[in-house]
Short mmCIF file of C-alpha atoms in Angstrom, two decimals:
data_model
loop_
_atom_site.label_atom_id
_atom_site.label_comp_id
_atom_site.label_asym_id
_atom_site.label_seq_id
_atom_site.Cartn_x
_atom_site.Cartn_y
_atom_site.Cartn_z
CA MET A 26 2.77 -12.04 -33.77
CA SER A 27 3.80 -9.28 -31.28
CA ALA A 28 1.12 -6.71 -30.78
CA VAL A 29 3.52 -3.93 -31.69
CA PHE A 30 3.27 -4.93 -35.31
CA MET A 31 -0.45 -4.25 -35.32
CA GLY A 32 0.49 -0.70 -35.20
CA GLN A 33 3.32 1.35 -36.75
CA ILE A 34 7.10 1.41 -36.03
CA TRP A 35 8.56 4.77 -36.42
CA PHE A 36 11.99 5.52 -37.99
CA PHE A 37 13.73 8.89 -37.74
CA MET A 38 15.88 9.02 -40.95
CA SER A 39 16.66 12.17 -42.72
CA HIS A 40 14.56 13.84 -39.98
CA LYS A 41 11.33 12.23 -41.17
CA PHE A 42 9.04 9.61 -39.81
CA LEU A 43 9.26 6.32 -41.79
CA TYR A 44 7.47 3.13 -41.25
CA ALA A 45 8.82 -0.42 -41.11
CA SER A 46 7.24 -3.77 -41.53
CA LYS A 47 8.05 -6.70 -39.24
CA ALA A 48 10.18 -8.18 -42.09
CA ASP A 49 12.17 -4.91 -42.34
CA VAL A 50 12.87 -4.93 -38.63
CA MET A 51 13.99 -8.52 -38.56
CA ARG A 52 16.27 -7.88 -41.63
CA ILE A 53 17.93 -4.93 -39.74
CA ASN A 54 18.23 -7.06 -36.59
CA SER A 55 20.26 -9.65 -38.45
CA MET A 56 22.57 -6.97 -39.84
CA THR A 57 23.31 -4.76 -36.90
CA LYS A 58 23.77 -4.52 -33.17
CA THR A 59 21.10 -2.39 -31.47
CA LEU A 60 21.24 0.09 -28.44
CA ILE A 61 17.97 0.08 -26.59
CA PRO A 62 17.50 2.69 -23.97
CA ILE A 63 14.83 1.96 -21.39
CA PHE A 64 13.44 4.76 -19.15
CA ALA A 65 12.06 4.65 -15.59
CA ASP A 66 8.48 4.13 -16.55
CA GLN A 67 9.18 1.41 -19.13
CA LEU A 68 9.84 -1.37 -16.74
CA SER A 69 7.87 -3.97 -18.73
CA HIS A 70 9.32 -7.14 -20.13
CA ASN A 71 6.95 -6.91 -23.06
CA LEU A 72 8.05 -3.43 -24.00
CA SER A 73 7.63 -3.00 -27.67
CA SER A 74 11.38 -2.16 -28.26
CA LEU A 75 12.21 -5.47 -26.59
CA ALA A 76 9.53 -7.44 -28.28
CA ILE A 77 11.11 -6.98 -31.72
CA SER A 78 14.78 -7.42 -30.54
CA GLU A 79 16.95 -10.32 -29.64
CA PRO A 80 19.14 -10.48 -26.57
CA ASP A 81 22.32 -11.47 -28.33
CA GLU A 82 21.94 -8.62 -30.89
CA SER A 83 21.21 -5.89 -28.42
CA VAL A 84 22.65 -3.75 -25.60
CA ILE A 85 20.08 -2.25 -23.18
CA LEU A 86 21.02 1.05 -21.65
CA MET A 87 19.39 2.16 -18.37
CA MET A 88 20.28 5.56 -16.89
CA GLU A 89 19.80 7.29 -13.57
CA VAL A 90 20.48 10.87 -14.44
CA LYS A 91 20.53 13.94 -12.24
CA HIS A 92 18.68 16.21 -14.73
CA GLU A 93 15.61 14.05 -14.45
CA ALA A 94 16.02 13.75 -10.63
CA THR A 95 16.15 17.46 -10.40
CA HIS A 96 13.93 18.54 -13.20
CA VAL A 97 11.46 19.08 -10.34
CA PRO A 98 12.32 18.35 -6.74
CA HIS A 99 10.90 14.80 -6.78
CA HIS A 100 9.96 13.29 -3.43
CA VAL A 101 12.73 11.13 -2.00
CA LYS A 102 10.47 8.10 -1.78
CA LYS A 103 9.63 8.58 -5.47
CA LEU A 104 13.31 8.59 -6.33
CA VAL A 105 13.93 5.49 -4.20
CA PHE A 106 11.01 3.69 -5.79
CA LEU A 107 12.10 4.43 -9.31
CA PHE A 108 15.77 3.88 -9.02
CA SER A 109 15.32 0.64 -7.06
CA ALA A 110 12.73 -0.62 -9.52
CA MET A 111 15.06 0.13 -12.40
CA ARG A 112 17.91 -1.72 -10.78
CA HIS A 113 15.74 -4.67 -10.10
CA PHE A 114 14.45 -4.65 -13.62
CA ALA A 115 17.98 -4.53 -15.02
CA GLU A 116 18.78 -7.66 -12.94
CA GLU A 117 15.76 -9.43 -14.32
CA LEU A 118 16.76 -8.52 -17.89
CA ARG A 119 20.22 -9.92 -17.28
CA GLY A 120 18.67 -13.08 -16.01
CA LYS A 121 16.86 -13.40 -19.32
CA GLY A 122 20.06 -13.11 -21.25
CA TRP A 123 20.06 -9.43 -22.17
CA THR A 124 23.23 -7.39 -21.85
CA VAL A 125 22.39 -4.27 -19.69
CA ASP A 126 24.62 -1.24 -19.49
CA TYR A 127 23.39 0.38 -16.27
CA ILE A 128 24.49 3.85 -15.22
CA GLU A 129 23.96 4.65 -11.57
CA LEU A 130 23.32 8.20 -10.39
CA THR A 131 26.73 8.43 -8.57
CA ASP A 132 28.90 6.85 -11.21
CA ALA A 133 31.95 8.99 -11.57
CA ASP A 134 31.57 9.58 -15.32
CA ASN A 135 27.73 10.08 -15.29
CA THR A 136 27.03 13.24 -17.21
CA GLY A 137 23.59 13.58 -15.72
CA GLU A 138 21.66 13.92 -18.93
CA PHE A 139 19.96 11.41 -21.25
CA SER A 140 21.52 12.51 -24.57
CA ALA A 141 24.98 12.89 -23.13
CA GLU A 142 24.75 9.31 -21.65
CA MET A 143 23.54 8.02 -25.02
CA LYS A 144 26.67 9.49 -26.64
CA ARG A 145 28.89 7.80 -24.06
CA ALA A 146 27.11 4.55 -24.65
CA LEU A 147 27.57 4.72 -28.40
CA ASP A 148 31.27 5.31 -27.76
CA ARG A 149 31.42 2.17 -25.50
CA HIS A 150 29.46 -0.24 -27.65
CA ASP A 151 29.73 -1.26 -31.29
CA VAL A 152 26.18 -0.55 -32.39
CA SER A 153 24.80 0.81 -35.60
CA GLN A 154 21.25 1.69 -34.62
CA ILE A 155 19.12 2.90 -31.64
CA ARG A 156 15.74 1.38 -30.91
CA VAL A 157 13.54 3.02 -28.23
CA CYS A 158 10.01 2.66 -27.07
CA GLU A 159 8.16 5.97 -27.41
CA PRO A 160 8.84 8.00 -24.20
CA SER A 161 5.73 8.88 -22.16
CA VAL A 162 6.77 12.59 -21.84
CA TRP A 163 6.80 14.97 -24.75
CA ARG A 164 10.04 16.65 -23.48
CA VAL A 165 11.91 13.24 -23.59
CA LEU A 166 10.49 12.40 -27.02
CA ASP A 167 11.87 15.73 -28.25
CA TYR A 168 15.33 14.64 -27.10
CA VAL A 169 14.88 11.35 -28.91
CA LYS A 170 13.93 13.15 -32.18
CA GLY A 171 17.30 14.82 -32.11
CA TRP A 172 19.38 11.70 -31.65
CA GLU A 173 19.59 10.61 -35.25
CA ALA A 174 21.14 13.98 -36.31
CA ALA A 175 23.22 14.31 -33.22
CA PHE A 176 24.72 10.85 -33.41
CA ASP A 177 24.50 10.13 -37.19
CA ILE A 178 22.80 6.82 -36.55
CA PRO A 179 19.35 5.43 -37.42
CA VAL A 180 16.79 5.80 -34.66
CA THR A 181 13.69 3.63 -34.47
CA VAL A 182 10.84 4.57 -32.12
CA THR A 183 8.38 1.82 -31.42
CA PRO A 184 4.90 2.74 -30.22
CA ASP A 185 4.08 2.25 -26.51
CA ASP A 186 1.49 -0.47 -26.84
CA ARG A 187 0.92 -0.77 -23.11
CA PHE A 188 -2.19 1.38 -23.35
CA ILE A 189 -5.66 0.57 -24.60
CA ALA A 190 -6.16 3.55 -26.87
CA THR A 191 -3.47 4.57 -29.47
CA HIS A 192 -2.81 8.17 -30.22
CA ASP A 193 -4.71 7.70 -33.48
CA ASP A 194 -7.64 6.10 -31.60
CA PHE A 195 -7.93 9.17 -29.39
CA LYS A 196 -7.51 11.66 -32.22
CA SER A 197 -10.24 9.82 -34.20
CA TRP A 198 -12.65 9.75 -31.25
CA ALA A 199 -12.00 13.43 -30.51
CA SER A 200 -12.24 14.58 -34.13
CA GLY A 201 -15.31 16.78 -34.75
CA ARG A 202 -16.49 16.81 -31.16
CA LYS A 203 -17.48 20.11 -29.67
CA GLN A 204 -16.61 18.83 -26.18
CA LEU A 205 -14.27 16.20 -25.06
CA ARG A 206 -15.90 14.43 -22.15
CA MET A 207 -14.31 11.38 -20.42
CA GLU A 208 -17.63 9.57 -19.89
CA TYR A 209 -18.26 9.03 -23.62
CA PHE A 210 -14.69 8.05 -24.34
CA TYR A 211 -14.86 5.56 -21.44
CA ARG A 212 -17.96 3.85 -22.91
CA ASP A 213 -15.96 3.31 -26.14
CA MET A 214 -13.13 1.79 -24.07
CA ARG A 215 -15.60 -0.56 -22.37
CA ARG A 216 -16.83 -1.71 -25.72
CA LYS A 217 -13.24 -2.09 -27.07
CA THR A 218 -12.10 -4.20 -24.09
CA ASP A 219 -15.41 -5.89 -23.46
CA LEU A 220 -14.94 -5.17 -19.77
CA LEU A 221 -18.20 -5.21 -17.73
CA MET A 222 -20.28 -5.76 -20.92
CA ASP A 223 -23.40 -7.76 -21.30
CA GLY A 224 -23.39 -8.14 -25.06
CA ASP A 225 -23.52 -4.67 -26.41
CA LYS A 226 -25.04 -3.39 -23.11
CA PRO A 227 -23.24 -2.30 -19.94
CA GLU A 228 -23.25 -4.83 -17.02
CA GLY A 229 -26.19 -4.03 -14.69
CA GLY A 230 -27.82 -1.73 -17.20
CA LYS A 231 -25.81 1.36 -16.38
CA TRP A 232 -22.36 2.65 -17.61
CA ASN A 233 -21.49 4.56 -14.42
CA TYR A 234 -22.27 3.90 -10.72
CA ASP A 235 -20.46 6.92 -9.34
CA SER A 236 -23.51 8.07 -7.56
CA GLN A 237 -23.13 5.07 -5.19
CA ASN A 238 -19.42 5.92 -4.51
CA ARG A 239 -19.75 9.02 -2.40
CA LYS A 240 -20.26 7.81 1.10
CA PRO A 241 -18.58 9.83 3.86
CA PRO A 242 -16.42 7.97 6.42
CA LYS A 243 -18.09 6.47 9.46
CA SER A 244 -16.76 5.10 12.68
CA GLY A 245 -16.05 1.42 12.95
CA LEU A 246 -14.46 0.91 9.51
CA ASP A 247 -11.49 -1.46 9.43
CA PHE A 248 -8.98 -0.17 6.85
CA PRO A 249 -6.63 -2.88 5.44
CA GLY A 250 -3.62 -0.58 4.78
CA PRO A 251 -1.36 -1.30 1.84
CA LEU A 252 0.73 -4.40 1.35
CA ARG A 253 4.15 -3.56 2.76
CA PHE A 254 7.56 -4.86 1.54
CA ASP A 255 10.78 -4.71 3.53
CA PRO A 256 13.60 -3.05 1.53
CA ASP A 257 16.10 -5.59 0.20
CA ALA A 258 19.83 -4.96 -0.27
CA ILE A 259 19.34 -3.18 -3.58
CA THR A 260 16.65 -0.89 -2.14
CA GLN A 261 18.68 -0.18 1.01
CA ASP A 262 21.58 0.86 -1.21
CA VAL A 263 19.34 3.27 -3.10
CA ILE A 264 17.86 4.65 0.15
CA LYS A 265 21.39 5.39 1.30
CA MET A 266 22.27 7.04 -2.03
CA VAL A 267 19.22 9.18 -2.10
CA ARG A 268 19.74 10.32 1.52
CA GLU A 269 23.35 11.34 0.69
CA GLU A 270 22.64 13.02 -2.61
CA TYR A 271 19.41 14.89 -1.62
CA PRO A 272 19.58 15.52 2.12
CA ASN A 273 17.18 18.47 1.90
CA ARG A 274 14.75 17.16 -0.63
CA PHE A 275 10.98 17.18 -0.08
CA GLY A 276 9.54 14.16 1.80
CA LYS A 277 10.68 11.44 4.21
CA VAL A 278 12.53 8.36 3.08
CA ASP A 279 11.95 6.52 6.37
CA ASP A 280 9.53 3.63 6.39
CA PHE A 281 9.83 2.78 2.70
CA PHE A 282 7.38 0.00 2.04
CA TYR A 283 6.65 0.12 -1.70
CA GLY A 284 7.26 -2.88 -3.90
CA VAL A 285 9.94 -2.53 -6.57
CA THR A 286 9.48 -5.53 -8.75
CA ARG A 287 6.73 -6.98 -10.99
CA ASP A 288 6.33 -9.83 -8.56
CA ASP A 289 5.74 -7.34 -5.75
CA ALA A 290 3.23 -5.47 -7.91
CA LEU A 291 1.21 -8.60 -8.65
CA LYS A 292 1.15 -9.46 -4.94
CA SER A 293 -0.19 -5.95 -4.28
CA LEU A 294 -2.94 -6.44 -6.88
CA ASP A 295 -4.03 -9.75 -5.30
CA TYR A 296 -3.84 -8.14 -1.81
CA PHE A 297 -6.11 -5.20 -3.00
CA VAL A 298 -8.66 -7.55 -4.55
CA ASP A 299 -8.76 -9.67 -1.42
CA ASN A 300 -8.78 -6.89 1.16
CA GLY A 301 -9.74 -3.46 -0.31
CA LEU A 302 -11.89 -3.77 -3.37
CA GLU A 303 -15.19 -4.72 -1.69
CA LYS A 304 -15.53 -1.34 0.06
CA PHE A 305 -13.39 0.71 -2.33
CA GLY A 306 -16.35 2.05 -4.24
CA ASP A 307 -18.41 3.16 -1.26
CA TYR A 308 -15.54 5.04 0.40
CA GLN A 309 -13.34 6.04 -2.53
CA ASP A 310 -14.12 9.83 -1.92
CA ALA A 311 -13.95 9.66 1.79
CA MET A 312 -11.13 11.32 3.80
CA VAL A 313 -9.91 10.44 7.27
CA GLY A 314 -7.42 12.57 9.20
CA ASN A 315 -5.32 9.79 10.67
CA GLU A 316 -5.66 7.22 7.90
CA ALA A 317 -3.77 7.80 4.62
CA PHE A 318 -4.87 4.79 2.59
CA LEU A 319 -8.46 3.80 3.39
CA PHE A 320 -9.56 1.15 0.87
CA HIS A 321 -7.33 2.47 -1.94
CA SER A 322 -5.16 0.09 -3.92
CA LEU A 323 -1.90 2.03 -4.19
CA LEU A 324 -1.37 0.31 -7.58
CA SER A 325 -0.83 3.44 -9.58
CA PRO A 326 2.92 3.59 -8.99
CA TYR A 327 3.33 0.05 -10.33
CA LEU A 328 1.04 0.73 -13.21
CA ASN A 329 2.62 3.99 -14.26
CA ALA A 330 6.16 2.47 -13.97
CA GLY A 331 5.27 -0.46 -16.18
CA LEU A 332 5.32 -3.18 -13.57
CA LEU A 333 1.62 -3.86 -14.14
CA ALA A 334 -0.54 -3.60 -17.25
CA PRO A 335 -3.92 -1.83 -17.32
CA LEU A 336 -5.86 -4.74 -18.78
CA GLU A 337 -4.43 -7.37 -16.39
CA ILE A 338 -5.52 -5.15 -13.47
CA CYS A 339 -8.99 -4.53 -14.86
CA GLN A 340 -9.55 -8.23 -15.80
CA LYS A 341 -8.58 -9.24 -12.20
CA ILE A 342 -10.93 -6.59 -10.83
CA GLU A 343 -13.75 -7.71 -13.12
CA ALA A 344 -13.22 -11.38 -12.14
CA ALA A 345 -13.88 -10.40 -8.46
CA TYR A 346 -17.29 -9.09 -9.59
CA LYS A 347 -18.04 -12.20 -11.59
CA ASN A 348 -17.00 -14.33 -8.55
CA ASP A 349 -19.30 -12.40 -6.30
CA THR A 350 -16.53 -11.11 -4.09
CA ALA A 351 -16.89 -7.42 -4.95
CA PRO A 352 -19.89 -5.23 -5.81
CA LEU A 353 -20.54 -3.70 -9.17
CA ASN A 354 -20.21 -0.12 -8.04
CA ALA A 355 -16.65 -0.81 -6.70
CA VAL A 356 -15.51 -2.72 -9.72
CA GLU A 357 -16.95 -0.28 -12.23
CA GLY A 358 -15.55 2.62 -10.44
CA TYR A 359 -12.13 1.13 -10.34
CA ILE A 360 -12.10 0.05 -13.97
CA ARG A 361 -13.37 3.56 -14.96
CA GLN A 362 -10.23 5.15 -13.37
CA ILE A 363 -7.95 2.95 -15.50
CA ILE A 364 -9.54 2.49 -18.92
CA GLY A 365 -11.61 5.69 -18.74
CA TRP A 366 -9.76 8.52 -16.92
CA ARG A 367 -6.16 7.32 -17.23
CA GLU A 368 -6.57 6.69 -21.05
CA PHE A 369 -8.45 9.91 -21.52
CA VAL A 370 -5.89 12.13 -19.87
CA ARG A 371 -3.10 10.48 -21.89
CA GLY A 372 -5.04 11.31 -25.06
CA ILE A 373 -5.45 14.95 -23.91
CA TYR A 374 -1.81 15.26 -23.18
CA TRP A 375 -0.44 14.07 -26.60
CA ARG A 376 -3.13 15.90 -28.53
CA GLU A 377 -2.33 19.25 -26.75
CA MET A 378 1.37 19.09 -26.26
CA PRO A 379 3.61 20.97 -26.62
CA GLY A 380 2.17 24.24 -24.99
CA TYR A 381 -0.58 22.69 -22.93
CA GLU A 382 1.52 23.15 -19.79
CA MET A 383 1.51 26.95 -20.18
CA GLN A 384 -2.26 27.37 -20.48
CA ASN A 385 -3.68 29.65 -17.81
CA PHE A 386 -7.31 30.39 -18.61
CA LEU A 387 -8.02 32.13 -15.29
CA GLU A 388 -4.80 34.12 -15.46
CA ALA A 389 -3.80 32.97 -12.02
CA GLU A 390 -0.41 34.02 -10.87
CA ARG A 391 -0.09 33.62 -7.04
CA PRO A 392 2.94 31.55 -5.89
CA LEU A 393 2.12 28.39 -3.81
CA PRO A 394 2.08 28.99 -0.07
CA GLU A 395 5.11 27.73 1.74
CA PHE A 396 2.99 25.15 3.63
CA TYR A 397 2.59 23.13 0.51
CA TRP A 398 6.25 22.11 1.14
CA THR A 399 6.13 21.86 4.96
CA GLY A 400 2.53 20.92 5.86
CA GLU A 401 2.65 23.54 8.58
CA THR A 402 -0.76 25.15 8.50
CA ASP A 403 -3.70 25.45 10.99
CA MET A 404 -6.11 24.21 8.23
CA ARG A 405 -6.36 20.61 9.31
CA CYS A 406 -7.55 19.29 5.90
CA LEU A 407 -4.38 20.68 4.21
CA SER A 408 -2.07 19.83 7.05
CA LYS A 409 -3.24 16.17 6.98
CA SER A 410 -3.18 15.81 3.24
CA ILE A 411 0.17 17.38 2.83
CA GLY A 412 1.52 15.66 5.93
CA GLN A 413 0.75 12.30 4.55
CA THR A 414 2.21 13.26 1.22
CA ILE A 415 5.47 14.20 3.00
CA ASP A 416 5.43 10.80 4.73
CA HIS A 417 4.23 8.55 1.83
CA ALA A 418 4.53 10.40 -1.45
CA TYR A 419 0.90 9.61 -1.67
CA ALA A 420 -2.57 11.13 -1.32
CA HIS A 421 -5.73 9.78 -2.97
CA HIS A 422 -7.57 11.38 -5.79
CA ILE A 423 -10.08 13.45 -3.71
CA GLN A 424 -7.40 14.83 -1.43
CA ARG A 425 -5.49 15.86 -4.61
CA LEU A 426 -8.57 17.39 -6.24
CA MET A 427 -10.67 18.81 -3.43
CA ILE A 428 -8.12 19.67 -0.74
CA THR A 429 -4.68 20.71 -2.17
CA GLY A 430 -6.05 21.37 -5.67
CA ASN A 431 -9.20 23.15 -4.56
CA PHE A 432 -7.28 25.48 -2.21
CA ALA A 433 -4.71 26.28 -4.97
CA LEU A 434 -7.61 27.08 -7.31
CA LEU A 435 -9.42 29.21 -4.80
CA ILE A 436 -6.38 31.36 -3.95
CA GLY A 437 -5.52 31.87 -7.65
CA ALA A 438 -2.17 29.91 -7.61
CA ASP A 439 -0.16 29.82 -10.81
CA PRO A 440 -1.30 26.50 -12.55
CA TYR A 441 2.20 25.86 -13.74
CA ALA A 442 3.59 26.03 -10.18
CA VAL A 443 0.73 23.72 -9.05
CA HIS A 444 1.64 21.32 -11.77
CA GLU A 445 5.31 21.27 -10.82
CA TRP A 446 4.32 20.64 -7.19
CA TYR A 447 2.10 17.65 -8.11
CA LEU A 448 4.76 16.26 -10.41
CA SER A 449 7.28 16.53 -7.58
CA VAL A 450 5.48 15.09 -4.64
CA TYR A 451 3.50 12.09 -5.76
CA ILE A 452 5.16 8.77 -6.28
CA ASP A 453 2.81 7.95 -9.28
CA ALA A 454 3.23 11.25 -10.98
CA PHE A 455 4.63 11.33 -14.52
CA GLU A 456 3.89 14.38 -16.66
CA TRP A 457 1.60 12.68 -19.18
CA VAL A 458 -0.88 11.66 -16.47
CA GLU A 459 -0.26 14.40 -13.91
CA LEU A 460 -0.28 17.52 -16.13
CA PRO A 461 -3.81 17.15 -17.56
CA ASN A 462 -5.15 16.13 -14.18
CA THR A 463 -3.60 19.11 -12.46
CA LEU A 464 -3.77 21.87 -15.00
CA GLY A 465 -6.98 20.77 -16.71
CA MET A 466 -9.12 19.00 -14.08
CA SER A 467 -7.99 20.67 -10.88
CA GLN A 468 -6.93 24.19 -11.93
CA PHE A 469 -9.22 24.74 -14.93
CA GLY A 470 -6.18 26.12 -16.66
CA ASP A 471 -7.36 24.91 -20.05
CA GLY A 472 -10.69 26.68 -19.79
CA GLY A 473 -12.84 23.46 -19.83
CA LEU A 474 -11.14 21.31 -22.47
CA LEU A 475 -10.77 18.44 -20.00
CA GLY A 476 -13.35 19.18 -17.38
CA SER A 477 -16.80 20.81 -17.61
CA LYS A 478 -16.37 23.14 -14.68
CA PRO A 479 -13.83 24.32 -12.08
CA TYR A 480 -13.72 21.90 -9.11
CA ALA A 481 -14.10 24.64 -6.54
CA SER A 482 -15.89 24.26 -3.20
CA SER A 483 -16.35 25.80 0.24
CA GLY A 484 -15.60 23.98 3.41
CA SER A 485 -18.98 22.32 3.39
CA TYR A 486 -17.95 19.62 0.94
CA ILE A 487 -14.79 18.85 2.93
CA ASN A 488 -16.87 18.61 6.09
CA ARG A 489 -19.30 16.24 4.50
CA MET A 490 -16.70 13.85 3.05
CA SER A 491 -14.14 13.83 5.89
CA ASP A 492 -13.45 14.06 9.61
CA TYR A 493 -11.00 16.94 9.12
CA CYS A 494 -13.19 19.79 10.36
CA GLY A 495 -14.10 18.48 13.75
CA ASP A 496 -10.63 19.08 15.28
CA CYS A 497 -9.70 22.06 13.09
CA LYS A 498 -8.71 25.52 14.52
CA TYR A 499 -11.34 27.01 12.14
CA ASN A 500 -15.11 26.67 12.20
CA VAL A 501 -16.36 25.18 9.00
CA LYS A 502 -19.79 26.85 9.51
CA ASP A 503 -18.47 30.41 9.79
CA ARG A 504 -17.75 32.49 6.76
CA VAL A 505 -16.28 35.59 8.33
CA GLY A 506 -14.34 36.23 11.58
CA ASP A 507 -11.16 35.07 13.13
CA LYS A 508 -12.30 31.43 13.34
CA ALA A 509 -14.04 31.24 9.95
CA CYS A 510 -12.92 28.41 7.62
CA PRO A 511 -10.86 30.04 4.95
CA PHE A 512 -12.35 27.89 2.24
CA ASN A 513 -15.71 29.65 2.65
CA SER A 514 -14.73 33.20 1.91
CA LEU A 515 -12.16 32.08 -0.64
CA TYR A 516 -14.91 30.16 -2.54
CA TRP A 517 -16.98 33.29 -3.06
CA HIS A 518 -13.85 35.39 -3.77
CA PHE A 519 -12.93 32.89 -6.54
CA LEU A 520 -16.30 33.15 -8.18
CA ASN A 521 -16.42 36.94 -7.82
CA ARG A 522 -12.91 37.61 -9.32
CA ASN A 523 -13.39 35.20 -12.19
CA GLU A 524 -16.96 36.23 -13.03
CA ASP A 525 -16.23 37.46 -16.49
CA LYS A 526 -14.76 34.02 -17.35
CA LEU A 527 -17.07 31.67 -15.54
CA ARG A 528 -20.53 33.20 -15.26
CA GLY A 529 -21.62 31.73 -18.58
CA ASN A 530 -20.78 28.11 -17.52
CA PRO A 531 -24.21 26.32 -17.09
CA ARG A 532 -22.79 24.16 -14.24
CA LEU A 533 -22.12 27.32 -12.27
CA ASN A 534 -25.60 28.92 -12.67
CA MET A 535 -26.67 28.07 -9.09
CA PRO A 536 -23.51 29.48 -7.35
CA TYR A 537 -23.67 32.70 -9.33
CA ALA A 538 -27.46 32.98 -8.59
CA ASN A 539 -26.55 32.68 -4.90
CA LEU A 540 -23.84 35.27 -5.24
CA ASP A 541 -26.39 37.60 -6.91
CA LYS A 542 -28.79 37.10 -3.95
CA MET A 543 -26.27 38.33 -1.40
CA ASP A 544 -26.72 41.82 -0.06
CA GLU A 545 -23.96 44.21 -0.51
CA GLU A 546 -22.75 44.04 3.08
CA THR A 547 -22.49 40.23 3.08
CA ARG A 548 -20.66 40.21 -0.29
CA ASP A 549 -18.22 42.91 0.81
CA GLY A 550 -17.61 41.13 4.11
CA LEU A 551 -16.68 37.89 2.36
CA MET A 552 -14.35 39.64 -0.06
CA GLU A 553 -12.67 41.54 2.78
CA GLN A 554 -12.29 38.19 4.74
CA ALA A 555 -10.68 36.50 1.81
CA ASP A 556 -8.43 39.43 0.92
CA LYS A 557 -7.12 39.56 4.47
CA PHE A 558 -6.41 35.78 4.35
CA LEU A 559 -4.61 35.97 1.07
CA ASP A 560 -2.46 38.92 2.20
CA GLY A 561 -1.29 36.86 5.11
CA LEU A 562 -0.08 33.86 3.02
CA SER A 563 3.68 33.26 2.94
CA THR A 564 5.16 31.72 -0.11
CA SER A 565 8.32 29.76 -0.92
CA MET A 566 9.80 28.47 -4.15
CA ALA A 567 10.31 24.84 -5.01
CA LYS A 568 14.01 25.41 -5.29
CA ASP A 569 14.18 25.85 -1.53
CA TYR A 570 13.26 22.12 -1.17
CA VAL A 571 15.57 20.44 -3.61
#
């Protein structure tokens, strides 16, 4: 029995959710031809909408549409990855006997929008129903909800069962809790999957080994780098198209090395287990100026696009521990990111949408500095983190949280603008996973729903966990003066201006106690230093980089 039938299949008929049994679906299949749209992050052969369909009774529709390519100014490498992966997936489906109607971005009649392309497809094909796996983004699901009325045709939405926790699972877990904290949700996911469990106890006696995963970088480390793939003919065609269609778009398309098929993704998983996992845990928070990837896996694009499944990754990672080829702190830390954090933020997203994206607890309104789009700043940590993002559409989680995110938080950047930037620039960013991480975790825009405190720091954390500060124009130990690290005064400015909202947070008791101990001259000097820096920031809008 397909796993999809363990849950519910949704029908939109008469604008209501209806449920169908497996027998109902098979009866409908035998009576009608079905149009099955597949989106860019649904590149899974076991997709629930396919699992209950037959190739000779279905037409699959795949669409490259300009509205999605320009909804935010997505990095050119992200566009190449998704369009190429979609085209390869379409070829794989055809090889399995499916009929695939594929609309390329530059097709003459392409309307550029999902719903309009659905209408054109319905005109081309003799179908009497639409079946679609639940979109990952609320905005797209909202389109789908309107299709039955717009096209006068039954629409079935099958649940996305490629996750460990269903929407109902998360709602049930969250119900009645005063605080939603990932750690406790993660423990339930460990029990549910039996990953790293010793009976009903966690492997090694502890649930979380994060305290062992905070080593700063040291000299002599040999970083494996990612597994690289040469672009094939399909990918080269997509690169050419993206260059021509978006010549001024953010990012560099040169040196495209990402895989674009499930086979590539599986090879990347094996490569990481063999070459990066052993030291991943120790150095997962470390940052090195001239090294973009360290021991990180770069599997998130493949996972989020559907080329890999979360459980297959975690089981492979767990097997390395059981085979004594990777330590427990590395394996537990990696598994926690997938079945803990990734599942948790998806639960938050669907529980809080729509409207979550507009939350702004700290009432921050400053536009993002222009250097977020250019990387041109004398602050070496930001220049390096943004520079590698321009080059690779990638930065690891600490660079996103404690460099670009931290700085945006400290200056009081508009969290919606920060969200749009993160959604634009990272190859693995889809709104369901990016928005809670950015607005909630990084910018504290939800006031503590997702995270227990704002992740704000001075330059000292960056200095401890990286080699950025050594060659920087600014002195990380200075708080005021022309050479003072801007993070230092901005940190105290952040606490001072948000005191009415943050002083009661127990995790900020020590910083506020230190602020209280400052004499008036020191405090005023820090505020003046920060104000002067903020007044000198130049800003630019995302539209300038489309």
